[in-house]
Amino acid sequence: MTPSELPYTDPSRLAQALVGNGYALLRPLEVARLAGCTLADLDALAPSWDHLALDHYLKDGGRYRRRRHSCFVDDGKALIPTPHRAHWQPVEYNALHGGMHRMFEPIDGDTVARPAWQQLVRSLGAICSQVKDARPWYVEAHQFRIDTADGIGRPTPEGAHRDGVDFVAVILVGRTGIKGGETRVFDAHGPRGQRFTMTQPWTLLLLDDAAVIHESTPIQPLAGHGYRDTLVLTWRAQSFQGEDA
């Protein structure tokens, strides 16, 4: 499936797509327009993916994933960084790594201070609020690099899953020298499904986490070393996971 054949969403109907299909897919230029910036502004965020730390929590013993993680509160007026905290999920949503308090290095302060970062995260939060008016949103941001240094890299070693939040965004930042990495989205309560491969930087998949499950297939190198960079954002009402009132 070429980029022009992907099941893109009309950008004027993002909220309706989330309600009706459980997901929406946007082209890079439409993501930039939604955020009120240029693709060059978004591209200026990408170099920070070259400075991620190794994920030491992988239970399969792999060394194919590097990441950083930071949290924010979006109150509708500003995106407010929170004190650094561990990432936690219940085993019901992550059978492989659930129940673990995983403390990763925070995302670089210069990156999260850039207007393009702020505008991107807040504009997506505004779409979430069109579907579910639940501000403030408790937002987690994850920078991932999955590489093929050991021959294969697994973007979702836990398999097809939900995240235990309200909404999830999976944004491709870049992919170099790899094959695979197909995105799969399935109806959580029925047989419908969609599969496609995001190849263009800043292609964005926005998911209603209660409505669908999702995964990305393993990647392999085309020749030598390859990698796939993504930004994963989640929005949850009331609290971060593990801190429910």
C-alpha positions as MATLAB code, in Angstrom:
seq = 'MTPSELPYTDPSRLAQALVGNGYALLRPLEVARLAGCTLADLDALAPSWDHLALDHYLKDGGRYRRRRHSCFVDDGKALIPTPHRAHWQPVEYNALHGGMHRMFEPIDGDTVARPAWQQLVRSLGAICSQVKDARPWYVEAHQFRIDTADGIGRPTPEGAHRDGVDFVAVILVGRTGIKGGETRVFDAHGPRGQRFTMTQPWTLLLLDDAAVIHESTPIQPLAGHGYRDTLVLTWRAQSFQGEDA';
ca = [
       0.000    0.000    0.000;
       1.537    3.294   -1.132;
       1.236    6.465    0.980;
      -1.526    7.746   -1.329;
      -3.542    4.567   -0.689;
      -3.559    4.763    3.102;
      -7.009    5.159    4.724;
      -6.596    8.853    5.474;
      -9.246   10.838    7.312;
     -10.762   14.117    6.147;
      -9.041   16.544    8.565;
     -12.319   18.416    9.067;
     -13.888   15.224   10.441;
     -11.298   14.036   12.967;
     -13.678   13.920   15.923;
     -16.370   12.190   13.863;
     -13.873    9.573   12.686;
     -12.818    8.820   16.260;
     -16.452    8.353   17.262;
     -17.450    6.325   14.214;
     -14.329    4.269   13.452;
     -12.293    4.489   16.634;
      -9.324    5.993   14.796;
      -8.219    8.748   12.439;
      -5.163    8.918   10.174;
      -3.637   12.201    9.013;
      -1.091   13.096    6.352;
       2.029   14.970    7.532;
       1.023   18.316    6.044;
      -2.383   18.059    7.718;
      -0.682   17.360   11.051;
       1.397   20.509   10.663;
      -1.690   22.544    9.766;
      -3.563   21.152   12.763;
      -0.665   22.179   15.017;
      -0.419   25.611   13.418;
       3.190   25.146   12.375;
       5.235   24.004    9.392;
       6.695   20.605    8.585;
      10.113   22.214    9.035;
       9.100   23.151   12.592;
       8.169   19.526   13.269;
      11.346   18.250   11.608;
      13.347   20.419   14.030;
      12.120   18.132   16.843;
      13.526   14.992   15.205;
      17.244   15.311   16.168;
      16.345   14.660   19.814;
      15.541   11.041   18.853;
      19.305   10.570   18.347;
      19.821   10.931   22.125;
      17.474    8.365   23.658;
      18.542    5.987   26.414;
      18.375    2.211   26.220;
      15.206    0.638   27.610;
      16.456   -1.774   30.302;
      12.993   -3.075   31.225;
      12.321   -5.315   28.217;
      11.387   -8.744   29.548;
      12.376  -10.468   26.321;
      15.983   -9.431   26.996;
      16.111   -7.310   23.852;
      18.264   -4.237   23.328;
      16.305   -2.927   20.364;
      14.351   -0.141   22.087;
      15.496    3.290   23.235;
      13.110    5.790   24.789;
      12.419    8.867   26.878;
       9.231    9.688   28.748;
       7.665   12.829   30.219;
       4.267   13.803   31.616;
       2.130   16.913   31.321;
      -1.259   18.286   32.315;
      -3.286   20.057   29.617;
      -5.849   22.296   31.323;
      -7.111   23.795   28.068;
      -4.956   26.893   28.457;
      -1.436   25.512   28.743;
       0.588   22.316   28.616;
       2.108   22.084   32.075;
       5.072   19.729   32.746;
       4.689   17.588   35.858;
       7.441   16.404   38.202;
       9.179   13.460   36.587;
       7.447   10.167   37.347;
       7.571    6.502   36.435;
       5.466    5.057   33.651;
       2.990    2.463   34.948;
       0.334    0.277   33.338;
      -1.837   -2.472   34.825;
      -1.314   -6.034   33.626;
      -4.820   -5.935   32.148;
      -3.508   -3.583   29.457;
       0.106   -4.688   29.195;
       0.532   -8.353   30.006;
       4.277   -8.191   29.344;
       5.339   -5.091   31.259;
       2.251   -4.231   33.303;
       2.582   -3.768   37.055;
       6.114   -2.382   36.742;
       7.088    1.161   37.701;
       9.396    1.965   34.794;
      11.469    5.097   35.268;
      12.875    6.438   31.996;
      14.954    9.525   31.351;
      12.791   12.600   30.697;
      12.406   14.145   27.280;
      14.952   16.905   26.697;
      13.752   20.240   28.058;
      14.703   22.128   24.914;
      12.490   19.787   22.892;
       9.350   20.161   25.017;
       9.846   23.938   25.162;
       9.709   24.313   21.379;
       6.492   25.910   20.101;
       5.959   23.053   17.635;
       5.914   20.522   20.494;
       3.508   22.580   22.538;
       1.222   23.263   19.591;
       1.212   19.651   18.416;
       0.294   18.185   21.788;
      -2.277   20.835   22.635;
      -3.965   20.712   19.211;
      -4.436   16.960   19.536;
      -5.753   17.446   23.055;
      -8.342   19.829   21.632;
      -9.533   17.095   19.252;
      -9.776   14.671   22.167;
     -11.906   17.227   24.009;
     -14.302   17.417   21.075;
     -14.987   13.712   21.579;
     -14.855   13.641   25.376;
     -14.919   16.893   27.315;
     -12.711   15.751   30.166;
     -10.100   18.448   30.761;
      -7.733   18.596   32.412;
      -6.033   15.884   30.396;
      -3.193   13.884   31.940;
      -0.774   13.469   29.061;
       2.143   11.060   28.745;
       4.704   11.464   25.961;
       7.029    8.675   24.839;
       9.893    9.008   22.381;
      10.778    5.615   20.888;
      13.569    4.397   18.653;
      13.296    0.747   17.608;
      16.493   -0.445   15.919;
      17.721   -3.541   14.123;
      21.198   -3.787   15.651;
      20.395   -7.366   16.718;
      18.582   -8.221   13.487;
      14.981   -7.530   14.497;
      13.193   -4.832   16.462;
       9.753   -5.037   18.039;
       7.755   -1.799   18.307;
       5.050   -3.529   20.381;
       6.568   -6.576   22.113;
       3.358   -6.875   24.177;
       1.370   -7.586   20.992;
      -1.996   -6.121   20.048;
      -3.168   -4.058   22.999;
      -5.005   -1.127   24.478;
      -3.172    1.374   26.689;
      -5.699    1.971   29.478;
      -6.162    5.642   28.600;
      -8.775    7.640   26.694;
      -6.866    8.498   23.515;
      -3.548    7.504   21.935;
      -1.559    9.156   19.148;
       1.134    7.240   17.271;
       3.232    9.596   15.158;
       5.935    8.413   12.776;
       8.996   10.630   13.151;
      11.147    8.685   10.703;
      12.256    5.276    9.426;
      15.637    4.428    7.938;
      16.905    1.226    6.306;
      14.102   -1.094    7.415;
      11.233   -3.210    6.207;
       8.163   -4.125    8.238;
       6.651   -1.922   10.902;
       3.093   -2.378    9.642;
       0.463   -0.665   11.791;
      -2.618   -2.734   12.630;
      -5.822   -1.372   14.149;
      -8.692   -3.686   15.112;
     -12.170   -3.084   16.488;
     -12.014   -4.023   20.177;
     -15.537   -5.447   20.036;
     -15.889   -6.873   16.530;
     -14.168   -8.239   13.426;
     -13.324   -4.982   11.638;
      -9.675   -4.151   11.122;
      -7.280   -2.006    9.133;
      -3.598   -2.439    8.368;
      -1.156   -0.104    6.668;
       2.467    1.036    6.851;
       3.302    4.618    7.737;
       6.343    5.722    5.750;
       6.214    9.529    5.674;
       7.541   11.439    8.702;
       4.791   13.089   10.779;
       2.048   10.781    9.596;
      -0.291   10.557   12.593;
      -2.655    7.860   13.863;
      -5.106    8.982   16.565;
      -6.990    6.256   18.456;
      -9.961    5.983   20.798;
      -8.344    3.544   23.215;
     -11.653    2.049   24.391;
     -12.817    1.332   20.847;
      -9.786   -0.291   19.208;
      -6.700   -2.355   19.869;
      -3.475   -1.707   17.994;
      -0.003   -3.022   17.301;
       2.996   -2.528   15.007;
       4.743   -5.509   13.440;
       8.494   -6.170   13.915;
      11.071   -4.421   11.744;
      14.077   -5.941    9.985;
      17.069   -4.232    8.354;
      17.227   -3.812    4.600;
      21.032   -3.684    4.809;
      23.122   -2.989    7.846;
      21.604   -0.960   10.664;
      18.094    0.491   10.489;
      15.628    2.065   12.876;
      12.108    3.453   13.281;
      11.375    6.563   15.372;
       7.938    7.345   16.781;
       6.284    9.720   19.201;
       3.479    8.156   21.227;
       1.161   10.461   23.173;
      -1.655    9.416   25.491;
      -4.492   11.389   27.080;
      -6.304   10.225   30.207;
      -9.024   11.913   32.239;
      -8.867   12.403   36.024;
      -5.326   11.132   36.658;
      -2.298    9.298   35.381;
      -2.487    5.520   35.493;
      -1.743    4.240   38.971;
      -2.845    7.481   40.598;
      -6.629    7.217   40.412;
      -8.474    9.048   43.116;
];
